[in-house]
CSV table of C-alpha atoms in Angstrom, one decimal:
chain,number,residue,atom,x,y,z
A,40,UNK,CA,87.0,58.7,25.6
A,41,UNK,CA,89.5,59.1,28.9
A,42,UNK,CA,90.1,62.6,27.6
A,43,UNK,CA,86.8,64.1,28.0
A,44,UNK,CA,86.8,67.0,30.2
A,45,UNK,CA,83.3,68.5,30.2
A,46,UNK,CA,80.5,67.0,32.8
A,47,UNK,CA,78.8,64.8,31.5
A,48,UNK,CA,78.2,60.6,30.6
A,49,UNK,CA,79.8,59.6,28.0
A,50,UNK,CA,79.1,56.1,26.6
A,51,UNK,CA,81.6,53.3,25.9
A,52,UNK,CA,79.0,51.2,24.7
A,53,UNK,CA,77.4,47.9,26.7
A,54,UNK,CA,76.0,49.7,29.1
A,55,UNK,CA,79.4,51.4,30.2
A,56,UNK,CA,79.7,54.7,30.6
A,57,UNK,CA,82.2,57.1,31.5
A,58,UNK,CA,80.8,60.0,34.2
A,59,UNK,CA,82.8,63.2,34.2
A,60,UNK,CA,81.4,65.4,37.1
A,61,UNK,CA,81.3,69.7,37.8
A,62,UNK,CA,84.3,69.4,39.8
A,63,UNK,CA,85.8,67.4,36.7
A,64,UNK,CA,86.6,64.1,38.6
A,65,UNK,CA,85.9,61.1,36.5
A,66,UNK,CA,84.4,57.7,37.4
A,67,UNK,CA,83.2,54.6,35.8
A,68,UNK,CA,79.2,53.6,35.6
A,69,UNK,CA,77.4,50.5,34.5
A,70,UNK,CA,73.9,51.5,33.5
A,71,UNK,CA,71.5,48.5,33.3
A,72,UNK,CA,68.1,47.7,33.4
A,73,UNK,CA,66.2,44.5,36.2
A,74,UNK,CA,62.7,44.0,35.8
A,75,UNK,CA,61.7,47.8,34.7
A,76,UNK,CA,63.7,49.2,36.8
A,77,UNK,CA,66.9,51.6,36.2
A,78,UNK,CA,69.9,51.2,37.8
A,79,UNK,CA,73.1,52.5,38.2
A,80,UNK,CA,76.4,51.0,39.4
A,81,UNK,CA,79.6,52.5,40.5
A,82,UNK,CA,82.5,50.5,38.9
A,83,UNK,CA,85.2,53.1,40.3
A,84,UNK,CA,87.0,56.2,39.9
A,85,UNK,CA,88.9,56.3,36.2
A,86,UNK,CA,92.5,56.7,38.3
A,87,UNK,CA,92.4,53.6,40.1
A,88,UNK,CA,90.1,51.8,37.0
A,89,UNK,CA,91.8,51.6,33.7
A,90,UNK,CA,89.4,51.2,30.6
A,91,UNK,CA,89.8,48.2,30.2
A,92,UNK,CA,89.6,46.7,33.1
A,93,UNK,CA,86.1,49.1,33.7
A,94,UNK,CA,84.9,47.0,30.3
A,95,UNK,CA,85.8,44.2,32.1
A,96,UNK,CA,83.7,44.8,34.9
A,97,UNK,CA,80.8,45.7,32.9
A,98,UNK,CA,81.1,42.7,31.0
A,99,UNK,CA,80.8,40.5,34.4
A,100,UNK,CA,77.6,42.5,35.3
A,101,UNK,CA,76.0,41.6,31.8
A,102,UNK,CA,76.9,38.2,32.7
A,103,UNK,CA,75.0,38.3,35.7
A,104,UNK,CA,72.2,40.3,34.4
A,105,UNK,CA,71.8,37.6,31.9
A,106,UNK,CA,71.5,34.8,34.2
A,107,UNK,CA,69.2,36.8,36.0
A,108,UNK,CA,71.3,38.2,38.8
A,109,UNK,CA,71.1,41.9,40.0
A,110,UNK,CA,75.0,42.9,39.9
A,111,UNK,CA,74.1,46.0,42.7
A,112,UNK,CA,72.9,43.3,44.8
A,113,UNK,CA,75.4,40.8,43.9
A,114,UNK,CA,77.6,43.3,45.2
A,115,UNK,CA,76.4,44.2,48.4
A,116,UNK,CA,75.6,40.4,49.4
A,117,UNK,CA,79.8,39.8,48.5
A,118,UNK,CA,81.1,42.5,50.8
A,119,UNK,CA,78.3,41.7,53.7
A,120,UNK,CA,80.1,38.2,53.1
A,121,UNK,CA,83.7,39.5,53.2
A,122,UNK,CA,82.3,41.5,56.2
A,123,UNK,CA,81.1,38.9,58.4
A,124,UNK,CA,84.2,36.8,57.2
A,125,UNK,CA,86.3,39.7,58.9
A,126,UNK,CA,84.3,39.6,62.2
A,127,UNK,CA,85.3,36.1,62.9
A,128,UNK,CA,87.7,37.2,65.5
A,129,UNK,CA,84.5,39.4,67.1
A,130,UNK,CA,84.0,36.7,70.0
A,131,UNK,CA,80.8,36.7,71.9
A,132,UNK,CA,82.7,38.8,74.8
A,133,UNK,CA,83.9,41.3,72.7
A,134,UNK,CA,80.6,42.0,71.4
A,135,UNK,CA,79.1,41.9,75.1
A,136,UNK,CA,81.5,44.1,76.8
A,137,UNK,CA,81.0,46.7,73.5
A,138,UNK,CA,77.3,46.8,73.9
A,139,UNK,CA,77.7,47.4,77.6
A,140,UNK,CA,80.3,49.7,77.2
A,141,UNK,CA,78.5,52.4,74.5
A,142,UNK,CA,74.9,51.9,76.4
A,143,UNK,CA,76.2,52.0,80.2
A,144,UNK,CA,76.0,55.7,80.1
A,145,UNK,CA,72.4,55.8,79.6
A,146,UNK,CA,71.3,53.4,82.4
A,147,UNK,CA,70.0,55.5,85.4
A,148,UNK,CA,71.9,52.7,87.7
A,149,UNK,CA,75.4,52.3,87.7
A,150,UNK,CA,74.8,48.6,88.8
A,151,UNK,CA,72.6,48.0,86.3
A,152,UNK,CA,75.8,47.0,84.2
A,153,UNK,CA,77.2,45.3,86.7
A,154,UNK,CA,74.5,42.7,86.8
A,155,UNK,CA,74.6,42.7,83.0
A,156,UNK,CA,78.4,41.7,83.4
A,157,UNK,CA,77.8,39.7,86.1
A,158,UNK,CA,74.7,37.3,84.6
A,159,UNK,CA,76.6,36.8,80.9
A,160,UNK,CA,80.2,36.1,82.6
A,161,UNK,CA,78.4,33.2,84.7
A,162,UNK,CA,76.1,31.7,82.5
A,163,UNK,CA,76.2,32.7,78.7
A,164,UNK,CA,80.3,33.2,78.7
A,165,UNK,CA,81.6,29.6,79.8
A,166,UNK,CA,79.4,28.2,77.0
A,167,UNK,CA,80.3,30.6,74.0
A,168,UNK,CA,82.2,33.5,75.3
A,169,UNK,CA,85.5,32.8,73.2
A,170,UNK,CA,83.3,31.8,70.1
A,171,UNK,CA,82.8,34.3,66.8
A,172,UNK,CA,79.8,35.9,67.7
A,173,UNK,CA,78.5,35.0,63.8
A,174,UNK,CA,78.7,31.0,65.7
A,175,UNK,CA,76.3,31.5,68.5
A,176,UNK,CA,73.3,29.4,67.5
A,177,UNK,CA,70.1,28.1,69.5
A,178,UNK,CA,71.9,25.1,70.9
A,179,UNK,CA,74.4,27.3,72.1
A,180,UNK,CA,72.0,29.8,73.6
A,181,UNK,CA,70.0,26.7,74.6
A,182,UNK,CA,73.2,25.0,76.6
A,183,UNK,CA,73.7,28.3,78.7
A,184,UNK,CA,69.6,28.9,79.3
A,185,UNK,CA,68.6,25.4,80.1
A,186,UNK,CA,70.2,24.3,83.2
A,187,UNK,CA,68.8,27.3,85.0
A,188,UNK,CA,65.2,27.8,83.4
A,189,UNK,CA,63.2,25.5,85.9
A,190,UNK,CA,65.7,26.2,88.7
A,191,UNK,CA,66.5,30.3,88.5
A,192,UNK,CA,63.2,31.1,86.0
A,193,UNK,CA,63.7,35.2,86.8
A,194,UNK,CA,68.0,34.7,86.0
A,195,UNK,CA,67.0,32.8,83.2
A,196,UNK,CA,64.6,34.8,81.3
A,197,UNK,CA,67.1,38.1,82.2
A,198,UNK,CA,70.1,36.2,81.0
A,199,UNK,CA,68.1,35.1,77.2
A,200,UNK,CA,67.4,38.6,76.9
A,201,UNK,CA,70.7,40.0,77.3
A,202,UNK,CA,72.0,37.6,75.0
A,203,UNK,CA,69.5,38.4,72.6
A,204,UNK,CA,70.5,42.5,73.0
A,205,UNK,CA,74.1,41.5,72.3
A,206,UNK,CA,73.4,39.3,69.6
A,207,UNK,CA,71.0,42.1,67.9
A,208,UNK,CA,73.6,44.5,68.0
A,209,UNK,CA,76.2,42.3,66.6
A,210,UNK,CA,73.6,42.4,64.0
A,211,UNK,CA,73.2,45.8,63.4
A,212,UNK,CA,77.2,46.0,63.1
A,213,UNK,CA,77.5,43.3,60.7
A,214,UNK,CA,79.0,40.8,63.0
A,215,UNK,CA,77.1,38.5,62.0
A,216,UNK,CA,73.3,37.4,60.1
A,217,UNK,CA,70.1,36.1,60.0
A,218,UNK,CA,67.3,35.5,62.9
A,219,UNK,CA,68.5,35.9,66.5
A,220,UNK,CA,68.8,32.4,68.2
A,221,UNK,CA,67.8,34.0,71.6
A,222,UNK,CA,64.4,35.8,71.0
A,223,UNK,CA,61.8,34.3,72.5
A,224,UNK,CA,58.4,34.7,70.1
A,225,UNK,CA,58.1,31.7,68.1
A,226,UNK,CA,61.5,30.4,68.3
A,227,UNK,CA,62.4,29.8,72.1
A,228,UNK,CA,58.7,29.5,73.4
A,229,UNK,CA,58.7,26.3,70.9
A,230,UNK,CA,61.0,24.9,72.6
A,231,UNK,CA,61.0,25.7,76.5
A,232,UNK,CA,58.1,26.3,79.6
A,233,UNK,CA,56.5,29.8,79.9
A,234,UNK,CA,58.3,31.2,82.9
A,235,UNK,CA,55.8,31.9,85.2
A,236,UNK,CA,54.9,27.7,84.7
A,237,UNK,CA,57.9,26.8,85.5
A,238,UNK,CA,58.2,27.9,89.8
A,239,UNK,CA,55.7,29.9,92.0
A,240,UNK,CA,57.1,33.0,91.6
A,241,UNK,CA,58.3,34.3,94.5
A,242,UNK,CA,57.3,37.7,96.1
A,243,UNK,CA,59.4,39.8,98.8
A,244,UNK,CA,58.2,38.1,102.3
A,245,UNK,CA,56.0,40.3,104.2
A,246,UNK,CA,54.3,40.9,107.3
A,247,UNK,CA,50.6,40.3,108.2
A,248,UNK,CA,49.7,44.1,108.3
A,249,UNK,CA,48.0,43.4,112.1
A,250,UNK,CA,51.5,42.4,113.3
A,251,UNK,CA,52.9,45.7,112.5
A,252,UNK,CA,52.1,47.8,115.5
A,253,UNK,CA,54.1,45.2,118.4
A,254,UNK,CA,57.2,45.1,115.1
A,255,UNK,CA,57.3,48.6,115.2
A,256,UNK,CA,57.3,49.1,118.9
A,257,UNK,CA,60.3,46.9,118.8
A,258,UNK,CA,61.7,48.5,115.9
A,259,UNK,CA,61.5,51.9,117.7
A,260,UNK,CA,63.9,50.5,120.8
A,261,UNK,CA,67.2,49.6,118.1
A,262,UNK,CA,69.9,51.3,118.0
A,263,UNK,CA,71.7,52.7,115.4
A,264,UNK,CA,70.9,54.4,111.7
A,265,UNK,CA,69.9,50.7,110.1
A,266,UNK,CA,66.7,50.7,112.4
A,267,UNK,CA,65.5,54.6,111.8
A,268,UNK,CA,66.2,54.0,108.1
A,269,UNK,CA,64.3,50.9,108.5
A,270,UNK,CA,61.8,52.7,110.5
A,271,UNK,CA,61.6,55.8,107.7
A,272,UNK,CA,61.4,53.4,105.2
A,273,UNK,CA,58.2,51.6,106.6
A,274,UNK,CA,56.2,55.0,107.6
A,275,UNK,CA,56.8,56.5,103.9
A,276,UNK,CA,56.4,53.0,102.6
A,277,UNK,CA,59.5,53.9,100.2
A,278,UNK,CA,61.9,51.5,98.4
A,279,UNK,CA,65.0,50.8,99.8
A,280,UNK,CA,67.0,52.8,97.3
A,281,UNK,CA,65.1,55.8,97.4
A,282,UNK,CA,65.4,55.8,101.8
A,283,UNK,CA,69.1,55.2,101.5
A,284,UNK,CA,69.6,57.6,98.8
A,285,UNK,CA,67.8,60.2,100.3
A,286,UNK,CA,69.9,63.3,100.7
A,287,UNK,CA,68.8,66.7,103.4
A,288,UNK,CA,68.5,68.6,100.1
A,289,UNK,CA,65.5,66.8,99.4
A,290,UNK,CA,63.9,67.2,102.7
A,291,UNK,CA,61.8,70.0,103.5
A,292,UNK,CA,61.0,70.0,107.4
A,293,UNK,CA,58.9,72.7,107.8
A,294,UNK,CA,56.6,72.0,105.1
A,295,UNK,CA,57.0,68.2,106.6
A,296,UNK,CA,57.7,66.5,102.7
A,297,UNK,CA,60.2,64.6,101.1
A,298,UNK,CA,61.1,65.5,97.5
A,299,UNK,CA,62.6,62.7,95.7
A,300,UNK,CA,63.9,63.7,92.2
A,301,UNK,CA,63.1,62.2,89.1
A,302,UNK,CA,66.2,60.2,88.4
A,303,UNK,CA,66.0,58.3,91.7
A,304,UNK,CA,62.7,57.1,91.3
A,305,UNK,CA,62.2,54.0,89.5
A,306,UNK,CA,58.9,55.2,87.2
A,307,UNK,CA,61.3,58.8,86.2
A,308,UNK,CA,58.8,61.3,88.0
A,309,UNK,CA,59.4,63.3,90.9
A,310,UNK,CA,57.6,62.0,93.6
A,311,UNK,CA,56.6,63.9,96.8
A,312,UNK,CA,56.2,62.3,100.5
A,313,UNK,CA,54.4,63.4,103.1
A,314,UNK,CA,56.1,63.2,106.4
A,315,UNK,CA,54.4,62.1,109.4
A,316,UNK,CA,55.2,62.8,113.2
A,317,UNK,CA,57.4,59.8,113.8
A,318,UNK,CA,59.3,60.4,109.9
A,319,UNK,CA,59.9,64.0,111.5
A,320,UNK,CA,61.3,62.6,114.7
A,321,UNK,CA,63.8,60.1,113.0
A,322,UNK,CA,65.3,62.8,110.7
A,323,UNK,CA,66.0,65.2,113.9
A,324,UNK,CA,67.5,62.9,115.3
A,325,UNK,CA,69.5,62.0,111.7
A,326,UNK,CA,70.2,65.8,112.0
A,327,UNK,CA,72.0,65.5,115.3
A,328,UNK,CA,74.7,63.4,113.8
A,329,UNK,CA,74.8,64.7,110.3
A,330,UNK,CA,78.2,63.7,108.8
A,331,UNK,CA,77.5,63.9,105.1
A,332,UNK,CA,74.5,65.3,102.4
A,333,UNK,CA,73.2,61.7,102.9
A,334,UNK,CA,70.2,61.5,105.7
A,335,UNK,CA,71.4,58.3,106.6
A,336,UNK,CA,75.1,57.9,106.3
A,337,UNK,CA,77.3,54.7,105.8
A,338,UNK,CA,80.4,53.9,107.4
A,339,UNK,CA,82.0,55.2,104.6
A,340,UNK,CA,83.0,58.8,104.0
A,341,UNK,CA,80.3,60.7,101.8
A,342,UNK,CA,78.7,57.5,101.0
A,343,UNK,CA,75.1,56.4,101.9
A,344,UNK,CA,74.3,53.3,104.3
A,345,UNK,CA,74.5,50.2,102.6
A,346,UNK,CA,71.9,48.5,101.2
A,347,UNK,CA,72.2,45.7,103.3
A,348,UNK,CA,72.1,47.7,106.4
A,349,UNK,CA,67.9,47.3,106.8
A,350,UNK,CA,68.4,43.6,106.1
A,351,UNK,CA,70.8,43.2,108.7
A,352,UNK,CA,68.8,45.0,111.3
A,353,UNK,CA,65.9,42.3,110.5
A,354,UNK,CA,68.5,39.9,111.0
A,355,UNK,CA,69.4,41.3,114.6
A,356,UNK,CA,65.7,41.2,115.6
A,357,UNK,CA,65.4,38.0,114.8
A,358,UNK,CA,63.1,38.7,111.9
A,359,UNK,CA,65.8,37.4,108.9
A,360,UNK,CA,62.6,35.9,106.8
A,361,UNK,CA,61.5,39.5,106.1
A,362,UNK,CA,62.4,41.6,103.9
A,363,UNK,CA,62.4,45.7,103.6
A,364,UNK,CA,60.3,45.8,100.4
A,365,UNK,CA,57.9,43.3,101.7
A,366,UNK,CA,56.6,46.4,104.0
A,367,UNK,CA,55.7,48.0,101.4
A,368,UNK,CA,52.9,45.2,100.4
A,369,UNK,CA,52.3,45.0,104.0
A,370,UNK,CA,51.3,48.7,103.6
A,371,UNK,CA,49.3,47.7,100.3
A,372,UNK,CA,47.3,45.0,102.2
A,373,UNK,CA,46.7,47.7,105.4
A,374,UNK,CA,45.1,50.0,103.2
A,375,UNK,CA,42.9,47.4,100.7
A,376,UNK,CA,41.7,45.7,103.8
A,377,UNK,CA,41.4,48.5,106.8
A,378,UNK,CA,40.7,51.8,105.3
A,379,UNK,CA,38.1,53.4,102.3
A,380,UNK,CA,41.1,55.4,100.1
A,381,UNK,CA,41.0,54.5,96.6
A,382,UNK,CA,43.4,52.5,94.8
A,383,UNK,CA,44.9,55.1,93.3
A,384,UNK,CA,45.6,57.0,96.1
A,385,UNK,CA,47.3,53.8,97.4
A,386,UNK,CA,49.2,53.0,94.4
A,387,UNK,CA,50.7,56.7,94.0
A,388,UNK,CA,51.6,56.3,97.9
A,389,UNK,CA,54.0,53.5,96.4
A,390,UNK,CA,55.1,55.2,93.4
A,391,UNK,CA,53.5,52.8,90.6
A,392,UNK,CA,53.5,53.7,87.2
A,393,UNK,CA,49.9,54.3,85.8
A,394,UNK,CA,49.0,50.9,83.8
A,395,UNK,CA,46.2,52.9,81.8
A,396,UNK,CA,47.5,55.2,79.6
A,397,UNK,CA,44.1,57.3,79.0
A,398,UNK,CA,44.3,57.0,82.9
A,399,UNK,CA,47.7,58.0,83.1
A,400,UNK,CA,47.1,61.4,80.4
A,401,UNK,CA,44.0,63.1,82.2
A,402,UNK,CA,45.6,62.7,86.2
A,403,UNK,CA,48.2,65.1,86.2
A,404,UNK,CA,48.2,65.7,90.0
A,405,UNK,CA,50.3,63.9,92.4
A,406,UNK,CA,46.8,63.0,94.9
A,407,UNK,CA,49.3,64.7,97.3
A,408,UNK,CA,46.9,66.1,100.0
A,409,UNK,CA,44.7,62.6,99.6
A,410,UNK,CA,48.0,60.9,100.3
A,411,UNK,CA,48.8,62.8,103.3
A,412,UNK,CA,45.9,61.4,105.3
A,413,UNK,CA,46.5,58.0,103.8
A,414,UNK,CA,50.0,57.8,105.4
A,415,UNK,CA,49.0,60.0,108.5
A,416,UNK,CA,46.9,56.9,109.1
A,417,UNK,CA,49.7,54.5,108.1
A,418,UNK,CA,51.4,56.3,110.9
A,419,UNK,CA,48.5,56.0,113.5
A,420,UNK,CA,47.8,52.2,112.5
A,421,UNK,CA,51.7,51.0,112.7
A,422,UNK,CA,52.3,52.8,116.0
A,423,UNK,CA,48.9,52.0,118.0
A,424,UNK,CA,46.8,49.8,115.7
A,425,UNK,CA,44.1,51.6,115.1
A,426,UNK,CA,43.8,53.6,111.6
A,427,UNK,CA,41.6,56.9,112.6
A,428,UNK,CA,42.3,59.2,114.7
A,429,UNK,CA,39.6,59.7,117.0
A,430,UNK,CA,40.8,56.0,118.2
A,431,UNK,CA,44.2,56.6,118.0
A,432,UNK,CA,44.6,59.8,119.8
A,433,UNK,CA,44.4,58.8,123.5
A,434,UNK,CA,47.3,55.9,122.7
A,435,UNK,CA,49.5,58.3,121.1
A,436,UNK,CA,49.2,61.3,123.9
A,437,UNK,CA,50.7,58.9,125.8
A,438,UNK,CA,53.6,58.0,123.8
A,439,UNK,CA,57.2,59.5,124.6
């Protein structure tokens, strides 16, 4: 039967056949039947599989079709077992610093990985770092989770789910099987608090929007780039890493607006800023010590101000409880409680992503020329007090 030359199957009997294909290599196939259903099954190629050791085979597969045992599956379930046996040596670490590694490129911040690195090498590592990633159970998940859950709720729950990204795609490579020990829907939640019942969560300190015109007044007497980024920053009510980020390509003077690309903003849309008086006055006077592409320079060549440099600046005013994002709900309470702008005029002014989608499909529009009076009286209220501008204007004609 070895001898046949022309394509085709050619039957040895028991179910084994011999398949001879168009390009005239020949292999071995085990043609059975499992509950109505046909089914074929590769024993080998006839030169590495001798006859008889292709009957063989197909003899073992009867055997386990007789006791009621798919031999396909049999098969598969063997090697996934051999698989795993061979990813023993894949320790926890491995399989962390692999995931971060091949996904690193597609996070939009380069210390997005860092933290990843940073959060599993203090609390998921000294636990089960050296261990086969196949070992990692819930009580080992639990012994790295637990001691910070009440204590560091937000570190916590960002720490369980990195360990149960890693674990997943240990999964998908066949490191290891079955249910991930670190998800959270019925599995964890049996077993520890809801996070936000465990602490108060904590929001960035703010302050009281009516304190804002004597802050700023002081504000506008520091020295140095920390206090006009700080200033900018307020008046545009802008994250932190979008002011010290911001580079003199994206700013347009004459038409007084700040263009922030897409990739620097945290929703991934360009977002335009209109620029007020005072915004117009910091950046001329950034202009008269440009040293790099960055508005507001660090002390390092080409590199932008730290992002500890507001902070600090806080610090020197004697204002170290408050923080640079916590203007930004300053501004969100100025504008709910003084003026008549809608709220989503407001929340655009602060870049939010659109929580209704229906919402979110029929406003196309940026609300840019709503948004310029909104933070032209942003600018009026933090430098005099007063939010129009009929009672503003007789403070600020006599402003230097």
């Amino acid at each position: 039967m070895t001898r046949q030359k022309l394509p085709g199957m050619y039957a040895d009997g028991g179910g084994l056949y011999l398949q001879v294909s168009r390009s005239g290599s020949k292999s071995w196939i085990f043609r059975f039947a499992m509950e109505g259903r046909e089914r074929e099954m590769g024993l080998g190629p006839l030169n590495t599989v001798s006859l008889s050791e292709a009957r063989d085979l197909a003899l073992e597969a009867r055997k386990q079709k007789l006791r009621g045992i798919d031999p396909i599956e049999a098969r598969k379930a063997e090697r996934a077992s051999r698989k795993l046996e061979d990813a023993k040596a894949v320790t926890f670490t491995q399989a962390a610093d692999a995931y971060i590694k091949a996904n690193k490129i597609a996070w939009k911040n380069p210390k997005h990985a860092a933290q990843w690195e940073a959060t599993l090498a203090t609390y998921a590592k000294p636990f089960f770092g050296d261990f086969a990633v196949a070992r990692v159970d819930t009580t080992l998940v639990l012994k790295a989770i637990e001691p910070i859950w009440t204590t560091k709720p937000e570190t916590a729950s960002r720490l369980r789910g990195r360990i149960e990204t890693v674990l997943d795609w240990a999964t998908v490579r066949g490191f290891r099987q079955g249910e991930n020990p670190a998800r959270w829907r019925g599995h964890l939640d049996k077993l520890l608090p809801p996070k936000a019942k465990v602490r108060t969560v904590e929001h960035h300190a703010a302050l009281p929007h009516g304190e804002l015109p004597a802050f700023m007044a002081e504000l506008v007497l520091q020295k140095g780039i920390a206090a006009r980024a700080l200033e900018f920053a307020i008046l545009t009510a802008a994250r932190t890493g979008e002011v010290i980020g911001a580079t003199w390509a994206e700013i347009d003077l004459d038409a007084q607006i700040w263009t922030i690309p897409k990739e620097r903003m945290k929703a991934g849309r360009e977002h335009r800023v209109p620029l007020n008086p005072r915004c117009i006055a910091v950046l001329t006077e950034m202009a008269a010590v440009q040293t790099s592409e960055f508005v507001f320079p660090g002390g390092k060549a080409e590199r932008p101000l730290s992002n500890m440099a507001m902070l600090n600046a806080l610090k020197r005013m004697g204002r170290a409880s408050l923080t640079t994002h916590g203007f930004r709900s300053s501004f969100r309470d100025w504008a709910a409680e003084n003026t008549d702008y809608p709220g989503e005029v407001v929340e655009m002014a602060l870049a939010h992503t659109i929580g209704n989608k229906v919402e979110a499909a029929y406003r196309r529009g940026d609300l840019f020329e709503k948004r310029k009076g909104l933070m032209g009286d942003w600018w009026r209220f933090s430098t005099t007090g007063h939010a129009s501008a009929s009672e503003a204007s007789t403070e600020l004609e006599a402003l230097p």
